[in-house]
Amino acid sequence: MILSRHERMIAKRYLLPGKGERFIFVVASISLVAVMLGVWALVVVMSVMNGFRAELFDKTVGLNGHAVVQGYGGRLPDWELIMDELEATEGVVSATPLIEQPLMASYAGRVEGVLARGMRTADIRENEVFNSNIIEGDMRALTPGSGNVAIGSRLAVSLGAVVGGQISLISPQGRSTPFGTVPRIVSYNVGAIFEVGVYDFDSAFVLMPMEDAQTLLMMSDTVGMIEIDTVDPDNVHAIIAPIAARWAGQAVVTDWREMNSELFDALEIERVVMFIILSLIIIVAVFNILSSLIMLVRAKKRDIAILRTMGATRRSMMKIFLTIGLTTSALGTIAGLLLAFVTLRYRQGAVEIVQTLTGQNLWDPSIRFITELPARTDPFEVLAIVGLAMGSAFIFTLYPAYKAASTDPVEVLRYE
């Protein structure tokens, strides 16, 4: 929509308050602030929701893979054959054998339930989720036969364990005696403490070399599962379908959606609902733009009639008032985006300030699963929010613009 010089001048004049028009200006300012708050709320909330999903996906999938092949009874005897087939499957990036077993851990008289995980030494070294989140010790200490393990930070706090201390793992799969099965208790040195930022993992994981896990659980050369990473997590079901069909009855193949379906489905539903609800703020703001323009058209009825008699066309009047409405919405949208980006930049600091002022822990990791407030802004969502603000403003501005364009100068000036 290209404006001529005189149309730009008139639009600029009507945007600024004139004598006796301050009430209209106040209403228009409120509309601008409302648009700003609506855009700000939408961008911040959607970015945080995206951050939750991305953080959960990165950390959960980083520890569990895009899919797993699990053996019945917790054992996968033919794991080497399955590994060969997986590595030859198109779309599979890597396959990692694992052992996972719920056990009990004891340290200085304290006992906690843990999840022992055995991994090959090379896989431990290459796992970015663990290695990039070491807070004490060194993962290189985890070698077969060394008797060293790595534990989560929350588990270390619960047990009072420190690097260099001894932790005892208690397995119910012990040796049989005339009086029943005696639990197997093996002591290990704490070689490293990690904090991946997911409470369930940090409070329970005990990581050890594969050979040590096999010895502890008396699994010989078998493993419990194989973790699979693919080129496309969203298409993982189709990629692993041949493996699932090939080993049906001997192993169960589960992808990340099935393992975490309730959590990710709930996040997706909440994300859509929040977008719809917060969009109403923008719609209400646009109603304010509509009302302020209607009042402006009524206040400027005489001016419009004079402009029409001087040769201004209906099209010019439409363009002028559409420009006023869209400019108000655009200014509010830009201000909302700037405020949203500042809020997202300093979000964690804001949470800490509120916690300090209220004396309440607003981000208890045992409740919220992730230890910090995440955020990830999607440019396409931002464009959609901008489109919603500008598109609704355009639609709602059409009526007052049409009323201004349809003003009959003869009727208006008849009694002037």
Short mmCIF file of C-alpha atoms in Angstrom, two decimals:
data_model
loop_
_atom_site.label_atom_id
_atom_site.label_comp_id
_atom_site.label_asym_id
_atom_site.label_seq_id
_atom_site.Cartn_x
_atom_site.Cartn_y
_atom_site.Cartn_z
CA MET A 1 0.00 0.00 0.00
CA ILE A 2 1.85 3.07 -1.32
CA LEU A 3 0.81 6.47 0.02
CA SER A 4 1.18 9.74 -1.77
CA ARG A 5 2.85 12.68 -0.04
CA HIS A 6 -0.38 14.34 1.08
CA GLU A 7 -1.80 10.99 2.27
CA ARG A 8 1.29 10.41 4.43
CA MET A 9 0.97 13.94 5.84
CA ILE A 10 -2.69 13.45 6.76
CA ALA A 11 -2.06 10.00 8.28
CA LYS A 12 0.79 11.42 10.37
CA ARG A 13 -1.40 14.30 11.51
CA TYR A 14 -4.19 11.95 12.58
CA LEU A 15 -1.77 9.71 14.48
CA LEU A 16 -0.76 12.61 16.76
CA PRO A 17 -3.15 14.16 19.30
CA GLY A 18 -4.94 17.31 18.28
CA LYS A 19 -7.01 19.79 20.22
CA GLY A 20 -9.93 18.01 21.85
CA GLU A 21 -8.67 14.61 20.68
CA ARG A 22 -6.59 13.55 23.66
CA PHE A 23 -9.14 10.94 24.71
CA ILE A 24 -8.86 9.30 21.27
CA PHE A 25 -5.08 9.40 21.60
CA VAL A 26 -5.27 7.74 25.03
CA VAL A 27 -7.45 4.95 23.61
CA ALA A 28 -5.02 4.47 20.70
CA SER A 29 -2.07 4.38 23.13
CA ILE A 30 -3.84 1.74 25.21
CA SER A 31 -4.35 -0.25 22.01
CA LEU A 32 -0.64 -0.01 21.22
CA VAL A 33 0.32 -1.18 24.74
CA ALA A 34 -2.21 -4.03 24.54
CA VAL A 35 -0.73 -5.22 21.23
CA MET A 36 2.74 -4.98 22.76
CA LEU A 37 1.74 -7.07 25.77
CA GLY A 38 -0.01 -9.64 23.58
CA VAL A 39 2.99 -10.09 21.28
CA TRP A 40 5.36 -10.14 24.27
CA ALA A 41 3.33 -12.81 26.08
CA LEU A 42 2.98 -14.99 22.98
CA VAL A 43 6.67 -14.87 22.03
CA VAL A 44 7.87 -15.51 25.60
CA VAL A 45 5.44 -18.33 26.35
CA MET A 46 5.91 -20.09 23.01
CA SER A 47 9.70 -19.78 23.29
CA VAL A 48 9.64 -21.28 26.78
CA MET A 49 7.35 -24.10 25.64
CA ASN A 50 9.67 -24.80 22.70
CA GLY A 51 12.60 -24.68 25.08
CA PHE A 52 10.97 -27.24 27.35
CA ARG A 53 10.38 -29.61 24.46
CA ALA A 54 13.84 -29.12 22.97
CA GLU A 55 15.59 -29.45 26.34
CA LEU A 56 13.66 -32.56 27.25
CA PHE A 57 14.25 -34.03 23.82
CA ASP A 58 17.98 -33.26 23.75
CA LYS A 59 18.67 -34.60 27.22
CA THR A 60 16.24 -37.49 27.27
CA VAL A 61 17.10 -38.67 23.77
CA GLY A 62 20.78 -37.90 24.39
CA LEU A 63 20.71 -40.48 27.18
CA ASN A 64 18.20 -42.95 25.74
CA GLY A 65 18.64 -42.59 21.99
CA HIS A 66 15.97 -42.21 19.33
CA ALA A 67 14.99 -45.85 19.82
CA VAL A 68 16.05 -48.90 21.82
CA VAL A 69 16.08 -52.63 21.13
CA GLN A 70 15.36 -54.40 24.41
CA GLY A 71 15.71 -58.09 25.14
CA TYR A 72 13.10 -60.03 27.05
CA GLY A 73 14.02 -60.53 30.68
CA GLY A 74 16.54 -57.71 30.48
CA ARG A 75 18.98 -59.73 28.36
CA LEU A 76 19.80 -59.55 24.66
CA PRO A 77 21.91 -62.62 23.81
CA ASP A 78 22.23 -61.96 20.05
CA TRP A 79 23.14 -58.33 20.46
CA GLU A 80 26.18 -58.48 18.18
CA LEU A 81 24.06 -59.73 15.26
CA ILE A 82 21.50 -57.02 15.89
CA MET A 83 24.29 -54.42 16.05
CA ASP A 84 25.58 -55.55 12.63
CA GLU A 85 22.09 -55.27 11.13
CA LEU A 86 21.47 -51.87 12.70
CA GLU A 87 24.75 -50.45 11.42
CA ALA A 88 23.83 -51.68 7.93
CA THR A 89 20.34 -50.14 8.11
CA GLU A 90 19.84 -46.98 6.08
CA GLY A 91 19.11 -43.99 8.31
CA VAL A 92 20.79 -45.40 11.43
CA VAL A 93 23.68 -43.21 12.57
CA SER A 94 24.88 -45.29 15.51
CA ALA A 95 23.98 -48.28 17.68
CA THR A 96 25.19 -48.48 21.28
CA PRO A 97 24.89 -51.57 23.50
CA LEU A 98 23.81 -50.83 27.07
CA ILE A 99 23.01 -52.48 30.36
CA GLU A 100 20.46 -50.79 32.63
CA GLN A 101 19.36 -52.26 35.92
CA PRO A 102 17.59 -50.78 38.98
CA LEU A 103 19.73 -51.42 42.08
CA MET A 104 20.31 -50.08 45.56
CA ALA A 105 23.30 -47.93 46.45
CA SER A 106 24.85 -47.46 49.87
CA TYR A 107 27.33 -44.84 51.06
CA ALA A 108 28.30 -44.18 54.66
CA GLY A 109 25.12 -45.78 55.93
CA ARG A 110 22.79 -43.99 53.52
CA VAL A 111 20.82 -46.04 50.99
CA GLU A 112 19.16 -44.86 47.77
CA GLY A 113 17.56 -46.52 44.76
CA VAL A 114 19.68 -46.09 41.64
CA LEU A 115 19.73 -47.02 37.96
CA ALA A 116 23.05 -48.61 37.06
CA ARG A 117 24.06 -48.16 33.43
CA GLY A 118 26.89 -50.04 31.78
CA MET A 119 28.44 -48.65 28.58
CA ARG A 120 31.47 -49.45 26.48
CA THR A 121 34.46 -47.28 27.34
CA ALA A 122 34.54 -45.70 23.87
CA ASP A 123 30.83 -44.85 24.09
CA ILE A 124 31.34 -43.20 27.48
CA ARG A 125 34.10 -41.04 26.03
CA GLU A 126 31.95 -40.00 23.05
CA ASN A 127 28.75 -39.23 24.97
CA GLU A 128 28.44 -35.44 24.95
CA VAL A 129 25.56 -35.35 27.45
CA PHE A 130 27.75 -36.84 30.17
CA ASN A 131 31.16 -35.45 29.23
CA SER A 132 30.02 -31.85 28.81
CA ASN A 133 28.36 -31.80 32.24
CA ILE A 134 31.10 -33.08 34.58
CA ILE A 135 31.17 -31.02 37.78
CA GLU A 136 33.84 -33.02 39.60
CA GLY A 137 36.27 -35.81 38.74
CA ASP A 138 37.14 -37.23 35.32
CA MET A 139 35.26 -39.64 33.06
CA ARG A 140 38.60 -41.04 31.89
CA ALA A 141 38.81 -42.79 35.24
CA LEU A 142 36.04 -45.15 34.10
CA THR A 143 37.96 -48.05 32.60
CA PRO A 144 37.18 -51.78 32.74
CA GLY A 145 38.38 -53.36 35.99
CA SER A 146 39.28 -50.01 37.58
CA GLY A 147 36.35 -50.17 39.98
CA ASN A 148 35.42 -46.56 39.19
CA VAL A 149 31.91 -45.26 38.49
CA ALA A 150 30.31 -41.88 37.77
CA ILE A 151 27.18 -40.76 39.60
CA GLY A 152 24.61 -37.97 39.22
CA SER A 153 24.96 -34.81 41.28
CA ARG A 154 21.62 -35.19 43.05
CA LEU A 155 22.44 -38.77 43.95
CA ALA A 156 25.80 -37.60 45.32
CA VAL A 157 24.00 -35.07 47.51
CA SER A 158 21.46 -37.65 48.72
CA LEU A 159 24.18 -40.12 49.66
CA GLY A 160 26.74 -37.57 50.77
CA ALA A 161 29.17 -39.10 48.28
CA VAL A 162 32.28 -37.34 47.00
CA VAL A 163 34.85 -38.12 44.33
CA GLY A 164 37.28 -40.65 45.74
CA GLY A 165 34.72 -42.13 48.14
CA GLN A 166 33.41 -45.68 47.98
CA ILE A 167 29.84 -46.48 46.96
CA SER A 168 28.36 -49.98 47.33
CA LEU A 169 25.91 -51.32 44.75
CA ILE A 170 23.49 -53.96 45.96
CA SER A 171 22.10 -56.38 43.37
CA PRO A 172 19.31 -58.84 44.23
CA GLN A 173 20.81 -61.28 41.72
CA GLY A 174 23.31 -62.90 44.08
CA ARG A 175 24.38 -66.41 44.85
CA SER A 176 21.93 -69.05 46.06
CA THR A 177 22.31 -70.57 49.53
CA PRO A 178 20.21 -73.03 51.58
CA PHE A 179 18.66 -69.98 53.20
CA GLY A 180 17.77 -68.26 49.92
CA THR A 181 19.48 -65.86 47.54
CA VAL A 182 22.10 -63.65 49.11
CA PRO A 183 22.19 -60.16 47.50
CA ARG A 184 25.40 -59.32 45.70
CA ILE A 185 27.22 -56.28 47.13
CA VAL A 186 30.13 -54.76 45.23
CA SER A 187 32.00 -51.57 46.19
CA TYR A 188 33.18 -49.00 43.64
CA ASN A 189 35.12 -45.77 43.79
CA VAL A 190 33.35 -42.56 42.76
CA GLY A 191 35.48 -41.38 39.83
CA ALA A 192 33.26 -38.54 38.57
CA ILE A 193 30.08 -36.62 39.36
CA PHE A 194 27.94 -35.26 36.51
CA GLU A 195 24.87 -33.02 36.26
CA VAL A 196 22.97 -33.29 32.97
CA GLY A 197 20.14 -31.05 34.19
CA VAL A 198 17.37 -33.67 34.19
CA TYR A 199 16.42 -34.41 37.77
CA ASP A 200 15.41 -38.05 37.25
CA PHE A 201 18.83 -38.83 35.75
CA ASP A 202 20.91 -36.72 38.14
CA SER A 203 19.21 -38.30 41.15
CA ALA A 204 19.53 -41.94 40.09
CA PHE A 205 22.20 -42.65 37.44
CA VAL A 206 25.31 -44.68 38.21
CA LEU A 207 27.49 -45.00 35.10
CA MET A 208 30.11 -47.74 34.79
CA PRO A 209 32.07 -49.63 32.11
CA MET A 210 30.18 -52.40 30.34
CA GLU A 211 32.48 -55.17 31.59
CA ASP A 212 32.01 -54.11 35.22
CA ALA A 213 28.23 -54.04 34.80
CA GLN A 214 28.25 -57.53 33.27
CA THR A 215 30.30 -58.81 36.19
CA LEU A 216 28.09 -57.11 38.79
CA LEU A 217 24.87 -58.45 37.27
CA MET A 218 26.36 -61.81 36.28
CA MET A 219 25.32 -61.32 32.64
CA SER A 220 28.33 -62.97 31.02
CA ASP A 221 28.75 -61.39 27.54
CA THR A 222 25.13 -60.33 27.07
CA VAL A 223 23.65 -56.82 27.19
CA GLY A 224 20.25 -55.51 28.13
CA MET A 225 19.48 -53.24 25.18
CA ILE A 226 20.86 -51.43 22.17
CA GLU A 227 20.39 -47.68 21.86
CA ILE A 228 19.81 -46.36 18.32
CA ASP A 229 20.45 -42.88 16.91
CA THR A 230 19.00 -42.00 13.49
CA VAL A 231 19.35 -39.20 10.96
CA ASP A 232 15.73 -38.12 11.48
CA PRO A 233 14.18 -38.52 14.95
CA ASP A 234 10.73 -37.59 13.60
CA ASN A 235 10.91 -40.45 11.09
CA VAL A 236 12.50 -42.99 13.42
CA HIS A 237 9.54 -45.40 13.30
CA ALA A 238 9.94 -45.96 9.55
CA ILE A 239 13.72 -46.27 9.82
CA ILE A 240 13.66 -49.00 12.47
CA ALA A 241 10.61 -50.85 11.08
CA PRO A 242 12.74 -53.52 9.29
CA ILE A 243 14.63 -54.30 12.51
CA ALA A 244 11.40 -54.51 14.52
CA ALA A 245 9.94 -56.96 12.01
CA ARG A 246 13.14 -59.00 11.76
CA TRP A 247 13.54 -59.54 15.52
CA ALA A 248 9.87 -59.69 16.51
CA GLY A 249 9.42 -62.27 19.26
CA GLN A 250 13.05 -62.05 20.37
CA ALA A 251 13.35 -58.35 21.14
CA VAL A 252 11.14 -55.28 21.53
CA VAL A 253 11.92 -52.13 19.52
CA THR A 254 10.64 -48.90 21.08
CA ASP A 255 11.17 -45.37 19.75
CA TRP A 256 11.44 -42.14 21.75
CA ARG A 257 7.79 -41.21 21.16
CA GLU A 258 6.58 -44.44 22.75
CA MET A 259 9.03 -44.13 25.64
CA ASN A 260 7.99 -40.54 26.44
CA SER A 261 4.59 -40.29 24.74
CA GLU A 262 2.65 -38.90 27.71
CA LEU A 263 5.20 -36.18 28.41
CA PHE A 264 5.68 -34.92 24.84
CA ASP A 265 1.97 -35.19 23.98
CA ALA A 266 1.08 -33.15 27.06
CA LEU A 267 3.64 -30.50 26.12
CA GLU A 268 2.30 -30.29 22.55
CA ILE A 269 -1.31 -29.94 23.71
CA GLU A 270 -0.34 -27.31 26.27
CA ARG A 271 1.64 -25.43 23.62
CA VAL A 272 -1.35 -25.25 21.24
CA VAL A 273 -3.77 -24.26 24.00
CA MET A 274 -1.46 -21.53 25.30
CA PHE A 275 -1.08 -20.10 21.79
CA ILE A 276 -4.86 -19.94 21.33
CA ILE A 277 -5.49 -18.39 24.75
CA LEU A 278 -2.75 -15.78 24.50
CA SER A 279 -3.82 -14.89 20.96
CA LEU A 280 -6.98 -13.52 22.52
CA ILE A 281 -4.90 -10.73 24.07
CA ILE A 282 -3.95 -9.55 20.59
CA ILE A 283 -7.55 -9.83 19.38
CA VAL A 284 -8.73 -7.69 22.34
CA ALA A 285 -6.01 -5.15 21.55
CA VAL A 286 -7.13 -4.98 17.94
CA PHE A 287 -10.71 -4.31 19.13
CA ASN A 288 -9.25 -1.28 20.91
CA ILE A 289 -7.68 -0.13 17.64
CA LEU A 290 -11.08 -0.55 16.00
CA SER A 291 -12.85 1.54 18.65
CA SER A 292 -10.20 4.30 18.58
CA LEU A 293 -10.44 4.54 14.78
CA ILE A 294 -14.23 4.69 14.88
CA MET A 295 -13.98 7.60 17.34
CA LEU A 296 -11.34 9.25 15.15
CA VAL A 297 -13.54 8.96 12.06
CA ARG A 298 -16.44 10.57 13.92
CA ALA A 299 -14.20 13.35 15.25
CA LYS A 300 -12.72 14.02 11.80
CA LYS A 301 -15.96 13.77 9.86
CA ARG A 302 -15.89 17.45 8.89
CA ASP A 303 -12.21 17.27 7.87
CA ILE A 304 -12.93 14.19 5.75
CA ALA A 305 -15.81 15.97 4.02
CA ILE A 306 -13.62 18.99 3.23
CA LEU A 307 -10.88 16.72 1.87
CA ARG A 308 -13.43 14.96 -0.30
CA THR A 309 -14.65 18.30 -1.74
CA MET A 310 -11.02 19.22 -2.45
CA GLY A 311 -10.62 16.12 -4.61
CA ALA A 312 -9.57 13.37 -2.20
CA THR A 313 -10.87 10.00 -3.41
CA ARG A 314 -12.53 7.26 -1.44
CA ARG A 315 -9.42 5.17 -2.04
CA SER A 316 -7.24 7.84 -0.42
CA MET A 317 -9.45 7.90 2.68
CA MET A 318 -9.29 4.10 2.91
CA LYS A 319 -5.51 4.14 2.62
CA ILE A 320 -5.11 6.88 5.25
CA PHE A 321 -7.14 5.13 7.95
CA LEU A 322 -5.74 1.70 7.14
CA THR A 323 -2.27 3.20 7.57
CA ILE A 324 -3.23 4.62 10.97
CA GLY A 325 -4.53 1.26 12.22
CA LEU A 326 -1.62 -0.75 10.82
CA THR A 327 0.95 1.74 12.16
CA THR A 328 -0.50 1.43 15.68
CA SER A 329 -0.37 -2.37 15.43
CA ALA A 330 3.15 -2.33 13.93
CA LEU A 331 4.53 -0.10 16.69
CA GLY A 332 2.97 -2.33 19.34
CA THR A 333 4.31 -5.44 17.62
CA ILE A 334 7.87 -4.09 17.40
CA ALA A 335 7.79 -2.99 21.05
CA GLY A 336 6.42 -6.41 22.06
CA LEU A 337 9.17 -8.24 20.17
CA LEU A 338 11.91 -6.12 21.75
CA LEU A 339 10.44 -6.62 25.23
CA ALA A 340 10.11 -10.38 24.61
CA PHE A 341 13.74 -10.77 23.48
CA VAL A 342 14.97 -8.83 26.53
CA THR A 343 12.80 -11.00 28.81
CA LEU A 344 14.11 -14.20 27.24
CA ARG A 345 17.70 -12.98 27.45
CA TYR A 346 17.45 -12.38 31.20
CA ARG A 347 14.80 -14.97 32.07
CA GLN A 348 16.85 -16.95 34.59
CA GLY A 349 17.96 -13.79 36.36
CA ALA A 350 14.33 -12.71 36.62
CA VAL A 351 13.39 -16.07 38.15
CA GLU A 352 16.20 -15.73 40.71
CA ILE A 353 15.14 -12.18 41.61
CA VAL A 354 11.55 -13.30 42.19
CA GLN A 355 12.81 -16.22 44.31
CA THR A 356 14.90 -13.82 46.40
CA LEU A 357 12.04 -11.38 46.91
CA THR A 358 9.46 -14.03 47.78
CA GLY A 359 11.74 -16.43 49.61
CA GLN A 360 10.20 -19.29 47.62
CA ASN A 361 11.93 -21.82 45.39
CA LEU A 362 10.01 -21.28 42.14
CA TRP A 363 12.17 -23.75 40.24
CA ASP A 364 12.40 -26.88 42.36
CA PRO A 365 14.08 -29.43 40.04
CA SER A 366 12.46 -32.37 41.83
CA ILE A 367 9.09 -31.05 40.66
CA ARG A 368 9.92 -29.50 37.28
CA PHE A 369 12.22 -32.21 35.87
CA ILE A 370 14.58 -29.63 34.32
CA THR A 371 16.82 -27.54 36.57
CA GLU A 372 16.67 -24.21 34.67
CA LEU A 373 14.03 -22.28 32.74
CA PRO A 374 14.69 -23.13 29.06
CA ALA A 375 13.75 -21.11 25.99
CA ARG A 376 14.16 -21.60 22.27
CA THR A 377 12.67 -19.07 19.85
CA ASP A 378 11.29 -20.39 16.59
CA PRO A 379 11.60 -17.73 13.82
CA PHE A 380 8.58 -19.15 12.00
CA GLU A 381 6.46 -18.85 15.13
CA VAL A 382 7.59 -15.27 15.58
CA LEU A 383 6.57 -14.55 11.99
CA ALA A 384 3.20 -16.21 12.66
CA ILE A 385 2.68 -14.00 15.73
CA VAL A 386 3.61 -10.87 13.76
CA GLY A 387 1.26 -12.01 10.98
CA LEU A 388 -1.54 -12.52 13.52
CA ALA A 389 -1.08 -9.03 14.97
CA MET A 390 -0.83 -7.26 11.61
CA GLY A 391 -3.42 -9.39 9.83
CA SER A 392 -6.07 -8.96 12.54
CA ALA A 393 -5.32 -5.21 12.67
CA PHE A 394 -5.82 -4.97 8.90
CA ILE A 395 -9.13 -6.83 9.04
CA PHE A 396 -10.49 -4.81 11.98
CA THR A 397 -9.34 -1.52 10.44
CA LEU A 398 -11.32 -2.10 7.23
CA TYR A 399 -14.65 -1.08 8.79
CA PRO A 400 -13.65 2.39 10.09
CA ALA A 401 -11.63 2.99 6.91
CA TYR A 402 -14.69 2.11 4.85
CA LYS A 403 -16.88 4.44 6.95
CA ALA A 404 -14.40 7.27 6.40
CA ALA A 405 -14.27 6.59 2.66
CA SER A 406 -18.06 6.48 2.37
CA THR A 407 -18.55 9.87 4.08
CA ASP A 408 -20.91 12.04 2.01
CA PRO A 409 -19.45 15.60 2.01
CA VAL A 410 -22.82 17.12 1.00
CA GLU A 411 -24.60 15.65 4.04
CA VAL A 412 -21.80 16.59 6.43
CA LEU A 413 -21.33 20.18 5.21
CA ARG A 414 -24.98 20.95 4.70
CA TYR A 415 -25.38 22.40 8.19
CA GLU A 416 -21.83 23.73 8.60
#
